[in-house]
Coordinates of C-alpha atoms in Angstrom, one line a residue:
Chain A
M1 CA 0.0 0.0 0.0
R2 CA 1.1 3.6 -0.8
D3 CA 2.8 5.5 2.1
L4 CA 0.3 8.3 2.6
S5 CA 2.4 10.0 5.3
V6 CA 4.5 11.6 2.6
S7 CA 1.5 12.3 0.3
R8 CA 0.1 15.8 -0.1
H9 CA -3.5 14.6 -0.4
V10 CA -5.7 11.6 0.3
T11 CA -8.5 10.6 -2.0
I12 CA -11.5 8.8 -0.5
L13 CA -14.1 6.9 -2.6
S14 CA -17.6 6.6 -1.1
P15 CA -19.7 4.3 -3.4
T16 CA -23.1 4.5 -1.7
A17 CA -25.0 6.0 1.3
I18 CA -25.6 2.6 2.9
L19 CA -23.9 -0.7 1.9
G20 CA -26.5 -2.5 0.0
Y21 CA -28.3 0.6 -1.4
G22 CA -26.3 0.0 -4.7
F23 CA -24.5 2.4 -7.1
P24 CA -24.1 2.6 -10.8
E25 CA -21.0 0.8 -11.9
S26 CA -20.1 3.7 -14.3
S27 CA -19.9 6.1 -11.4
F28 CA -17.8 3.6 -9.4
R29 CA -15.4 3.1 -12.3
A30 CA -15.1 6.9 -12.7
G31 CA -14.1 7.0 -9.0
L32 CA -11.5 4.3 -9.5
A33 CA -9.9 6.3 -12.3
R34 CA -9.2 9.1 -9.7
H35 CA -6.7 6.7 -7.9
P36 CA -8.5 6.6 -4.6
D37 CA -6.4 5.8 -1.5
V38 CA -9.3 4.1 0.3
I39 CA -12.8 2.8 -0.5
A40 CA -15.1 3.4 2.5
V41 CA -18.7 2.8 3.1
D42 CA -21.2 3.3 6.0
A43 CA -23.5 0.3 6.4
G44 CA -25.5 1.5 9.4
S45 CA -28.2 3.7 10.7
T46 CA -30.7 3.9 13.6
D47 CA -33.2 5.5 11.2
P48 CA -34.9 2.1 10.4
G49 CA -35.9 1.9 14.1
P50 CA -35.1 -0.2 17.1
Y51 CA -36.1 -3.6 15.6
Y52 CA -32.9 -4.3 13.8
L53 CA -30.6 -3.6 16.7
G54 CA -32.9 -5.5 19.0
S55 CA -33.4 -8.6 16.9
G56 CA -29.9 -8.8 15.4
E57 CA -31.2 -8.7 11.8
S58 CA -30.0 -6.4 9.1
F59 CA -32.3 -3.8 7.5
T60 CA -30.4 -4.2 4.2
N61 CA -30.8 -7.1 1.8
R62 CA -28.1 -9.8 1.8
D63 CA -27.9 -10.1 -2.0
A64 CA -27.8 -6.4 -2.4
V65 CA -25.0 -6.1 0.2
K66 CA -23.1 -8.9 -1.6
R67 CA -23.4 -7.1 -5.0
D68 CA -21.9 -3.9 -3.6
L69 CA -19.1 -5.7 -1.7
L70 CA -18.1 -7.7 -4.7
L71 CA -17.3 -4.6 -6.7
M72 CA -15.7 -2.8 -3.8
I73 CA -13.5 -5.7 -2.7
E74 CA -12.4 -6.6 -6.2
A75 CA -11.4 -3.0 -6.9
G76 CA -9.8 -2.4 -3.5
L77 CA -7.6 -5.5 -3.7
D78 CA -6.6 -4.7 -7.3
L79 CA -5.6 -1.2 -6.4
D80 CA -4.0 -2.4 -3.1
I81 CA -6.0 0.1 -1.0
P82 CA -8.0 -0.6 2.2
I83 CA -11.7 -1.3 2.1
L84 CA -13.4 0.0 5.2
I85 CA -17.0 -1.0 6.2
G86 CA -18.6 0.9 9.1
T87 CA -21.5 -0.4 11.2
A88 CA -21.7 -3.8 9.7
G89 CA -25.2 -5.2 9.2
G90 CA -27.0 -2.0 9.8
A91 CA -26.8 -1.9 13.6
G92 CA -23.3 -3.2 14.4
A93 CA -24.0 -5.7 17.1
E94 CA -22.4 -9.2 17.2
P95 CA -24.9 -11.0 14.9
H96 CA -24.7 -8.1 12.4
L97 CA -20.9 -8.2 12.3
A98 CA -21.0 -12.0 11.8
W99 CA -23.5 -11.6 9.0
C100 CA -21.3 -9.1 7.2
L101 CA -18.1 -11.1 7.7
E102 CA -19.8 -14.2 6.2
I103 CA -20.6 -12.2 3.1
V104 CA -17.1 -10.8 2.9
D105 CA -15.7 -14.3 3.1
E106 CA -18.2 -15.5 0.4
V107 CA -17.2 -12.6 -1.9
L108 CA -13.5 -13.4 -1.5
C109 CA -14.1 -17.0 -2.3
D110 CA -16.2 -16.1 -5.4
L111 CA -13.4 -13.9 -6.5
G112 CA -10.8 -16.6 -5.8
R113 CA -8.9 -14.2 -3.6
C114 CA -7.7 -14.1 0.0
A115 CA -7.4 -11.0 2.2
R116 CA -6.4 -10.0 5.7
V117 CA -9.7 -9.0 7.3
A118 CA -10.0 -7.2 10.6
D119 CA -13.3 -7.1 12.5
I120 CA -13.9 -4.7 15.4
A121 CA -16.7 -5.5 17.8
S122 CA -18.7 -2.8 19.5
D123 CA -20.9 -4.8 21.9
Q124 CA -20.6 -3.6 25.5
N125 CA -20.4 -5.9 28.4
R126 CA -23.4 -5.6 30.7
D127 CA -21.4 -5.8 34.0
S128 CA -19.0 -3.0 32.8
L129 CA -22.0 -0.9 31.8
I130 CA -23.6 -1.3 35.2
S131 CA -20.4 -0.4 36.9
A132 CA -20.0 2.6 34.7
L133 CA -23.6 3.6 35.5
H134 CA -23.0 3.4 39.2
S135 CA -19.8 5.4 38.9
S136 CA -21.6 8.2 37.1
R137 CA -19.8 7.7 33.8
I138 CA -23.0 7.4 31.8
T139 CA -25.2 10.5 31.0
E140 CA -28.3 11.0 28.9
L141 CA -28.0 12.0 25.2
G142 CA -30.7 14.5 24.3
P143 CA -34.3 14.0 25.5
V144 CA -34.0 10.6 27.0
P145 CA -34.6 9.4 30.6
P146 CA -31.6 8.5 32.8
L147 CA -30.3 5.0 32.2
T148 CA -31.3 2.3 34.6
Q149 CA -29.8 -1.0 35.5
D150 CA -33.1 -2.6 34.5
A151 CA -32.7 -1.2 30.9
I152 CA -29.2 -2.5 30.7
E153 CA -30.3 -6.0 31.8
K154 CA -33.4 -6.1 29.6
S155 CA -31.7 -4.9 26.4
S156 CA -31.0 -7.6 23.9
H157 CA -28.0 -5.8 22.4
I158 CA -26.1 -2.7 23.6
V159 CA -23.4 -1.3 21.3
A160 CA -21.2 1.7 21.4
Q161 CA -20.0 3.9 18.6
M162 CA -16.3 3.7 18.0
G163 CA -14.2 6.6 16.7
V164 CA -11.3 6.4 14.3
E165 CA -8.8 5.0 16.8
P166 CA -9.7 1.3 16.7
I167 CA -9.8 1.5 12.8
I168 CA -6.4 3.1 12.7
E169 CA -5.1 0.3 15.0
A170 CA -6.4 -2.3 12.5
L171 CA -4.8 -0.4 9.6
D172 CA -1.5 -0.4 11.6
Q173 CA -1.8 -4.2 11.8
G174 CA -2.0 -4.5 8.0
A175 CA -5.7 -5.2 7.5
Q176 CA -6.8 -4.9 3.9
I177 CA -10.5 -5.1 4.7
I178 CA -11.9 -3.7 8.0
V179 CA -15.4 -4.5 9.1
T180 CA -16.6 -2.6 12.2
G181 CA -19.4 -3.0 14.6
R182 CA -21.2 0.2 15.5
C183 CA -19.1 3.1 14.3
Y184 CA -19.4 6.8 14.3
D185 CA -20.5 7.3 10.6
P186 CA -17.6 9.6 9.5
A187 CA -14.9 7.4 11.2
V188 CA -14.4 4.9 8.3
F189 CA -13.8 7.9 6.0
A190 CA -11.7 9.9 8.4
A191 CA -9.4 7.0 9.6
V192 CA -7.0 6.9 6.6
P193 CA -6.4 10.7 6.3
I194 CA -6.0 11.1 10.1
R195 CA -3.6 8.2 10.2
A196 CA -1.6 9.9 7.4
G197 CA -1.4 13.1 9.5
F198 CA -4.1 15.2 8.0
S199 CA -6.3 17.5 10.1
E200 CA -8.7 15.5 12.3
A201 CA -11.3 18.3 12.0
L202 CA -11.3 18.3 8.2
S203 CA -11.1 14.5 8.0
L204 CA -14.2 14.1 10.2
H205 CA -16.1 16.9 8.4
L206 CA -15.3 15.2 5.1
G207 CA -16.4 11.9 6.5
K208 CA -19.7 13.4 7.7
I209 CA -20.5 14.4 4.1
L210 CA -19.1 11.3 2.4
E211 CA -21.0 8.9 4.7
C212 CA -24.1 9.6 2.8
A213 CA -22.3 9.6 -0.6
A214 CA -24.3 11.4 -3.3
I215 CA -27.1 12.6 -1.0
A216 CA -24.9 15.7 -0.6
A217 CA -25.0 16.3 -4.3
T218 CA -27.9 17.8 -6.4
P219 CA -30.0 16.0 -7.6
G220 CA -29.3 13.9 -4.5
S221 CA -29.1 10.1 -4.4
G222 CA -28.5 7.6 -1.7
S223 CA -27.4 5.1 -4.4
D224 CA -24.6 6.9 -6.2
C225 CA -20.9 7.5 -5.7
M226 CA -19.0 10.6 -4.3
I227 CA -15.3 11.3 -4.1
G228 CA -13.5 13.5 -1.6
V229 CA -9.9 14.8 -1.7
I230 CA -8.3 16.1 1.4
D231 CA -5.1 18.2 1.5
E232 CA -3.4 20.2 4.2
S233 CA -5.8 23.2 4.1
G234 CA -9.2 21.8 3.2
F235 CA -11.1 19.2 1.2
T236 CA -12.9 19.1 -2.2
L237 CA -16.0 17.1 -3.0
E238 CA -17.2 15.8 -6.3
A239 CA -20.1 13.6 -7.4
L240 CA -19.0 10.9 -9.8
S241 CA -22.1 10.7 -12.0
P242 CA -22.2 13.4 -14.7
E243 CA -25.9 14.0 -13.9
R244 CA -25.1 15.2 -10.4
K245 CA -23.0 18.1 -9.1
C246 CA -21.9 19.4 -5.7
T247 CA -23.0 22.9 -4.9
V248 CA -22.3 25.1 -1.9
T249 CA -26.0 24.7 -0.9
S250 CA -26.0 20.9 -1.4
V251 CA -22.8 20.5 0.6
A252 CA -23.7 23.0 3.3
A253 CA -27.1 21.5 3.7
H254 CA -25.7 18.1 4.1
T255 CA -23.3 19.3 6.8
L256 CA -26.4 20.1 8.9
Y257 CA -28.2 16.9 7.9
E258 CA -29.8 15.1 10.9
K259 CA -28.0 17.3 13.4
T260 CA -29.7 19.0 16.3
D261 CA -27.2 21.8 16.4
P262 CA -26.0 23.4 13.1
R263 CA -22.7 24.7 14.6
Y264 CA -21.5 21.9 16.9
L265 CA -21.4 18.3 15.7
P266 CA -20.4 16.1 18.6
G267 CA -18.7 12.7 18.0
P268 CA -16.5 10.3 19.9
G269 CA -13.8 12.3 21.7
G270 CA -14.6 15.7 20.3
V271 CA -17.0 18.2 18.8
L272 CA -16.7 19.6 15.3
D273 CA -17.1 23.4 15.3
L274 CA -18.4 24.8 12.0
A275 CA -18.4 28.5 12.9
R276 CA -15.4 29.3 10.7
C277 CA -16.3 26.9 8.0
H278 CA -16.1 28.2 4.5
F279 CA -17.8 26.6 1.4
E280 CA -16.5 27.6 -2.0
Q281 CA -17.7 26.6 -5.5
M282 CA -14.6 25.5 -7.3
D283 CA -16.2 24.9 -10.7
E284 CA -19.6 23.8 -11.8
R285 CA -19.3 20.4 -10.2
R286 CA -16.9 20.7 -7.2
V287 CA -17.1 22.3 -3.8
R288 CA -14.2 23.1 -1.5
V289 CA -14.5 23.2 2.3
T290 CA -12.1 24.9 4.7
G291 CA -12.0 26.2 8.3
T292 CA -13.6 23.4 10.2
Q293 CA -12.3 23.1 13.8
L294 CA -12.3 20.3 16.4
Q295 CA -12.7 20.9 20.1
K296 CA -11.4 18.0 22.1
G297 CA -13.0 17.3 25.5
A298 CA -11.2 16.5 28.7
D299 CA -12.9 13.1 28.7
Y300 CA -13.3 10.7 25.8
T301 CA -17.0 9.9 25.5
I302 CA -18.7 7.3 23.3
K303 CA -22.4 6.9 22.4
L304 CA -24.2 3.8 23.6
E305 CA -27.2 2.4 21.8
G306 CA -29.4 -0.4 23.0
A307 CA -32.8 -1.9 22.2
Q308 CA -35.1 -4.1 24.3
P309 CA -38.2 -6.2 23.5
V310 CA -41.4 -4.6 24.8
G311 CA -44.2 -6.8 23.3
F312 CA -45.6 -8.3 20.1
R313 CA -47.4 -6.5 17.3
T314 CA -50.4 -7.3 15.1
I315 CA -51.7 -5.0 12.4
S316 CA -54.7 -4.9 10.1
I317 CA -55.0 -2.6 7.1
A318 CA -58.3 -1.3 5.7
G319 CA -59.8 1.5 3.6
I320 CA -62.8 3.6 4.4
R321 CA -64.8 5.5 1.7
A322 CA -68.2 6.1 3.4
P323 CA -68.6 9.9 3.9
D324 CA -70.9 9.5 6.8
L325 CA -68.4 7.3 8.6
I326 CA -65.4 9.5 7.8
Q327 CA -67.4 12.4 9.2
Q328 CA -67.6 10.9 12.7
L329 CA -64.6 8.5 12.5
D330 CA -62.9 9.8 15.7
V331 CA -66.0 9.1 17.8
V332 CA -66.6 5.7 16.1
L333 CA -63.0 4.6 16.8
K334 CA -63.3 5.6 20.4
D335 CA -66.5 3.5 20.7
V336 CA -64.8 0.6 19.0
R337 CA -61.9 0.8 21.5
D338 CA -64.4 0.8 24.4
R339 CA -66.3 -2.2 23.0
V340 CA -63.0 -4.2 22.5
F341 CA -61.9 -3.8 26.1
A342 CA -65.5 -4.3 27.4
N343 CA -65.7 -7.6 25.5
F344 CA -62.5 -9.0 27.1
E345 CA -62.8 -7.9 30.7
S346 CA -60.1 -10.4 31.6
I347 CA -57.6 -8.4 29.5
D348 CA -55.8 -5.9 31.6
S349 CA -55.7 -2.8 29.3
R350 CA -52.1 -2.4 30.4
E351 CA -51.3 -5.6 28.7
A352 CA -52.5 -4.6 25.3
Q353 CA -52.4 -1.3 23.5
L354 CA -54.7 -0.5 20.6
L355 CA -53.8 2.2 18.2
F356 CA -55.6 3.5 15.1
R357 CA -53.5 5.2 12.4
V358 CA -55.8 7.2 10.2
Y359 CA -53.9 8.0 6.9
G360 CA -55.6 10.8 5.0
Q361 CA -56.4 12.5 8.3
N362 CA -53.4 12.6 10.6
G363 CA -51.7 9.3 10.0
V364 CA -48.3 10.9 9.3
M365 CA -48.1 13.6 11.9
G366 CA -50.4 12.3 14.6
D367 CA -51.1 14.8 17.3
L368 CA -48.8 17.3 15.7
E369 CA -51.0 17.6 12.6
P370 CA -52.1 21.3 12.3
L371 CA -55.0 20.6 9.9
T372 CA -57.6 19.2 12.2
D373 CA -60.9 20.4 10.6
Q374 CA -60.6 18.8 7.2
R375 CA -62.4 15.6 6.2
P376 CA -60.8 13.5 3.4
H377 CA -63.0 11.6 0.9
E378 CA -61.2 8.4 1.8
V379 CA -58.9 7.2 4.6
G380 CA -56.4 4.4 5.0
L381 CA -56.7 2.8 8.4
V382 CA -54.0 0.8 10.1
I383 CA -55.3 -1.0 13.2
E384 CA -52.3 -1.7 15.4
V385 CA -52.1 -3.7 18.6
V386 CA -49.0 -4.2 20.8
A387 CA -49.5 -6.7 23.5
K388 CA -47.6 -8.9 26.0
T389 CA -48.0 -12.0 23.8
Q390 CA -48.4 -12.5 20.0
S391 CA -51.6 -14.4 20.7
L392 CA -53.1 -11.5 22.7
A393 CA -52.1 -9.0 20.0
D394 CA -53.8 -11.2 17.4
T395 CA -57.0 -11.5 19.5
V396 CA -57.3 -7.8 20.2
C397 CA -56.5 -6.8 16.6
S398 CA -58.9 -9.3 15.2
F399 CA -61.7 -8.2 17.5
A400 CA -61.1 -4.5 16.8
R401 CA -61.2 -5.2 13.1
S402 CA -64.4 -7.2 13.2
T403 CA -66.1 -4.7 15.5
L404 CA -65.4 -1.8 13.2
L405 CA -66.3 -3.8 10.1
H406 CA -69.9 -4.1 11.2
F407 CA -70.2 -1.2 13.6
G408 CA -73.6 0.5 13.5
Y409 CA -72.7 4.1 13.8
P410 CA -75.4 6.8 14.2
G411 CA -77.2 7.6 10.9
R412 CA -75.7 4.7 9.0
Q413 CA -77.7 3.8 5.9
S414 CA -75.5 0.9 4.8
T415 CA -76.2 -2.4 6.4
A416 CA -73.1 -4.1 5.0
G417 CA -69.4 -3.8 6.0
N418 CA -67.7 -0.5 6.7
L419 CA -64.2 -1.5 5.6
A420 CA -62.5 -2.3 2.3
F421 CA -59.7 -4.8 2.9
P422 CA -56.8 -4.8 0.3
Y423 CA -55.5 -8.2 1.6
S424 CA -56.8 -11.6 2.7
P425 CA -55.8 -12.5 5.3
S426 CA -56.5 -9.0 6.7
D427 CA -54.5 -9.3 9.8
I428 CA -50.7 -9.5 10.0
S429 CA -48.8 -10.9 13.0
H430 CA -45.8 -8.7 13.0
G431 CA -43.6 -10.3 15.7
V432 CA -41.5 -8.8 18.5
V433 CA -41.6 -5.0 19.1
Y434 CA -38.5 -3.4 20.3
E435 CA -37.8 0.1 21.6
F436 CA -34.6 2.1 22.0
S437 CA -33.8 1.5 25.6
V438 CA -30.3 3.0 25.7
Y439 CA -29.2 6.2 24.0
H440 CA -26.6 7.6 26.3
L441 CA -23.0 8.8 26.5
M442 CA -20.3 7.0 28.4
I443 CA -16.9 8.2 29.4
V444 CA -14.1 5.7 28.6
D445 CA -10.5 5.6 29.7
D446 CA -9.2 5.0 26.2
P447 CA -10.9 4.9 22.7
V448 CA -9.5 1.5 21.7
S449 CA -10.1 -1.0 24.5
P450 CA -13.9 -1.0 24.4
F451 CA -13.7 -2.3 20.8
P452 CA -11.9 -5.7 20.6
M453 CA -10.3 -6.4 17.3
R454 CA -9.6 -9.7 15.5
I455 CA -7.6 -10.2 12.3
Q456 CA -7.8 -13.3 10.2
N457 CA -7.3 -14.4 6.6
L458 CA -10.6 -14.9 4.8
G459 CA -11.3 -16.2 1.3
T460 CA -9.8 -19.0 -0.7
V461 CA -6.4 -19.6 1.0
R462 CA -6.6 -19.9 4.8
Chain B
M1 CA -45.0 35.3 0.0
K2 CA -44.3 31.8 1.1
L3 CA -41.2 30.5 2.8
S4 CA -40.8 28.1 -0.2
D5 CA -40.4 31.1 -2.5
L6 CA -37.3 32.3 -0.6
A7 CA -35.7 29.2 0.8
T8 CA -33.6 26.8 -1.3
V9 CA -33.8 23.9 1.1
I10 CA -36.7 23.1 3.5
R11 CA -36.6 19.8 5.2
S12 CA -37.4 17.8 8.3
K13 CA -35.3 14.9 9.4
N14 CA -34.9 12.9 12.5
A15 CA -31.6 13.3 14.3
G16 CA -31.3 10.0 16.1
P17 CA -34.3 8.2 17.5
F18 CA -35.6 11.0 19.7
E19 CA -35.2 14.3 18.0
L20 CA -36.8 15.9 14.9
T21 CA -35.0 18.7 13.1
F22 CA -36.3 21.3 10.7
D23 CA -33.7 23.0 8.4
V24 CA -34.3 26.0 6.2
L25 CA -31.5 27.2 4.0
F26 CA -31.3 30.3 1.8
A27 CA -29.2 30.9 -1.3
N28 CA -28.0 34.4 -0.2
H29 CA -27.6 36.6 2.8
D30 CA -30.4 39.0 1.9
D31 CA -33.0 36.3 1.8
F32 CA -31.6 34.9 5.0
E33 CA -31.7 38.2 6.8
R34 CA -35.1 39.1 5.4
V35 CA -36.6 36.1 7.2
V36 CA -34.4 35.9 10.3
S37 CA -34.5 39.6 11.2
K38 CA -38.2 39.8 11.1
R39 CA -38.7 36.5 12.8
L40 CA -41.1 35.6 10.0
F41 CA -40.4 31.9 10.7
I42 CA -38.5 29.7 12.9
V43 CA -35.3 29.8 10.9
G44 CA -32.1 28.0 10.9
L45 CA -32.7 24.8 12.8
S46 CA -35.3 24.0 15.3
V47 CA -35.9 20.9 17.2
M48 CA -39.1 19.2 18.1
V49 CA -38.7 16.6 20.8
R50 CA -40.1 13.2 20.3
E51 CA -40.6 12.2 23.8
R52 CA -40.5 8.6 24.7
V53 CA -43.9 7.8 26.2
P54 CA -43.7 5.3 29.0
T55 CA -46.5 2.9 28.4
P56 CA -47.2 -0.6 29.8
V57 CA -45.9 -2.4 26.7
G58 CA -43.8 0.5 25.4
M59 CA -44.1 2.3 22.1
D60 CA -41.4 3.2 19.7
L61 CA -41.3 6.6 18.2
C62 CA -44.5 8.0 19.5
C63 CA -45.1 11.8 19.3
R64 CA -47.2 12.8 22.3
R65 CA -46.1 16.2 23.3
K66 CA -44.4 18.8 21.2
R67 CA -41.8 20.9 22.7
L68 CA -39.4 23.3 21.0
Q69 CA -36.0 22.3 22.3
A70 CA -33.8 24.8 20.5
Y71 CA -34.1 27.6 18.0
L72 CA -30.8 28.1 16.3
V73 CA -29.7 30.4 13.6
F74 CA -26.5 29.4 11.8
Q75 CA -24.7 31.5 9.2
S76 CA -21.8 29.8 7.5
A77 CA -19.3 31.8 5.5
M78 CA -20.9 30.7 2.3

């Protein structure tokens, strides 16, 4: 591999916003022609909700992930540059990491190649977490309640976001492919330039933009490639498909993307300060960024994420078109709810929760919907039940559905059913429901030891 | 005039599991000042809290109460 410590710039290829979301091969080849020093991709997000961290499943499709990895690994090995994968399997817990490593091994075998592969775990030991909790090393992150020992014990997986340090450690040990557990999104993009001595602030800011690939271009896409070049005073971004370009607005907008504070972007071990940040249009397609600063804290903190099972869900989907029913739907749904719980007196209402999502009325925004006096001509109804057991959720959902189907509301002229079902069967048993139970910050002694690494040869020759 | 006539980017996006952000970006300083100085809208970035609602069986991502957590105006040296 090229010695980047004597290089005046580092080029980073980001093929796609999430591993498995795909990318046009033409864009990827255009990126390879720029002689990248690393191919990095973010594979994770909490956006798909707590289920995936809780269950250990991936929110991305295995075949789609394999397709992306095949192109990336082949190109990376051919160019003799590292291939870095952040937050394997979407959530980065042990089963996600194992799932991604298995695909990497399969890809290497398909290619007839062998590679030195590092994997870095991010699962946190429950006993250590409880002891950190009792020694006041864990604090809330944003609007969440204080962490409890109960939440730690009931969570099925608890991971922590690693920074660049464990990844740099793996690079030092000669890993060609690095697959990480839960990882700060920018870290896989920033690790190579930081290791080569470039500014941590600029490297992390570049990583923050590259982790979503061409979402930071216009027109934006989560399934197209982006390239970033960092030098001693700034970095330059360019979308690799000719139909997209980076503009000051698209790059500045992405810098603030999904951040609660537009000036300070906190991450493991420090906070990016964008106050002196400058965005400059280099030409029609490229934007240069300078001036980003990093404030390092006295303590090194990492973000913890955990999910715990809270019940089982069953849903039923139906359409309503009768104007007289839509007119009084809120009242009718309340009556249906009362009738359901009156019918099953043995069911403790704390054991089953019945929810109606009324699309066309306030299904998207719920109580936050400002338009409350408008009646649509049709609504889509999702009846949702979350209960202690799947059987109880099935029972309550089924009864709510059948009650509403033949409910005799005031003034009703129809004597037939009230609901139009798109599917038979109408009810769907949806399985375990999880919630985010841990979303906290933890102070650690050093940034590497919470993330154990293993290096092995994978592929054809063991 | 509508905000969409002046702004180049208007979006809402969750920031992690418990927070919702609204970003409004303008193409030039004049448009930015025009809206910010007159407080015509909550500009820059505001946060609506998605509070976790403790329920018997739990509920993920449920909006129950709205609360403005922060109102921030950010000017980059664009």
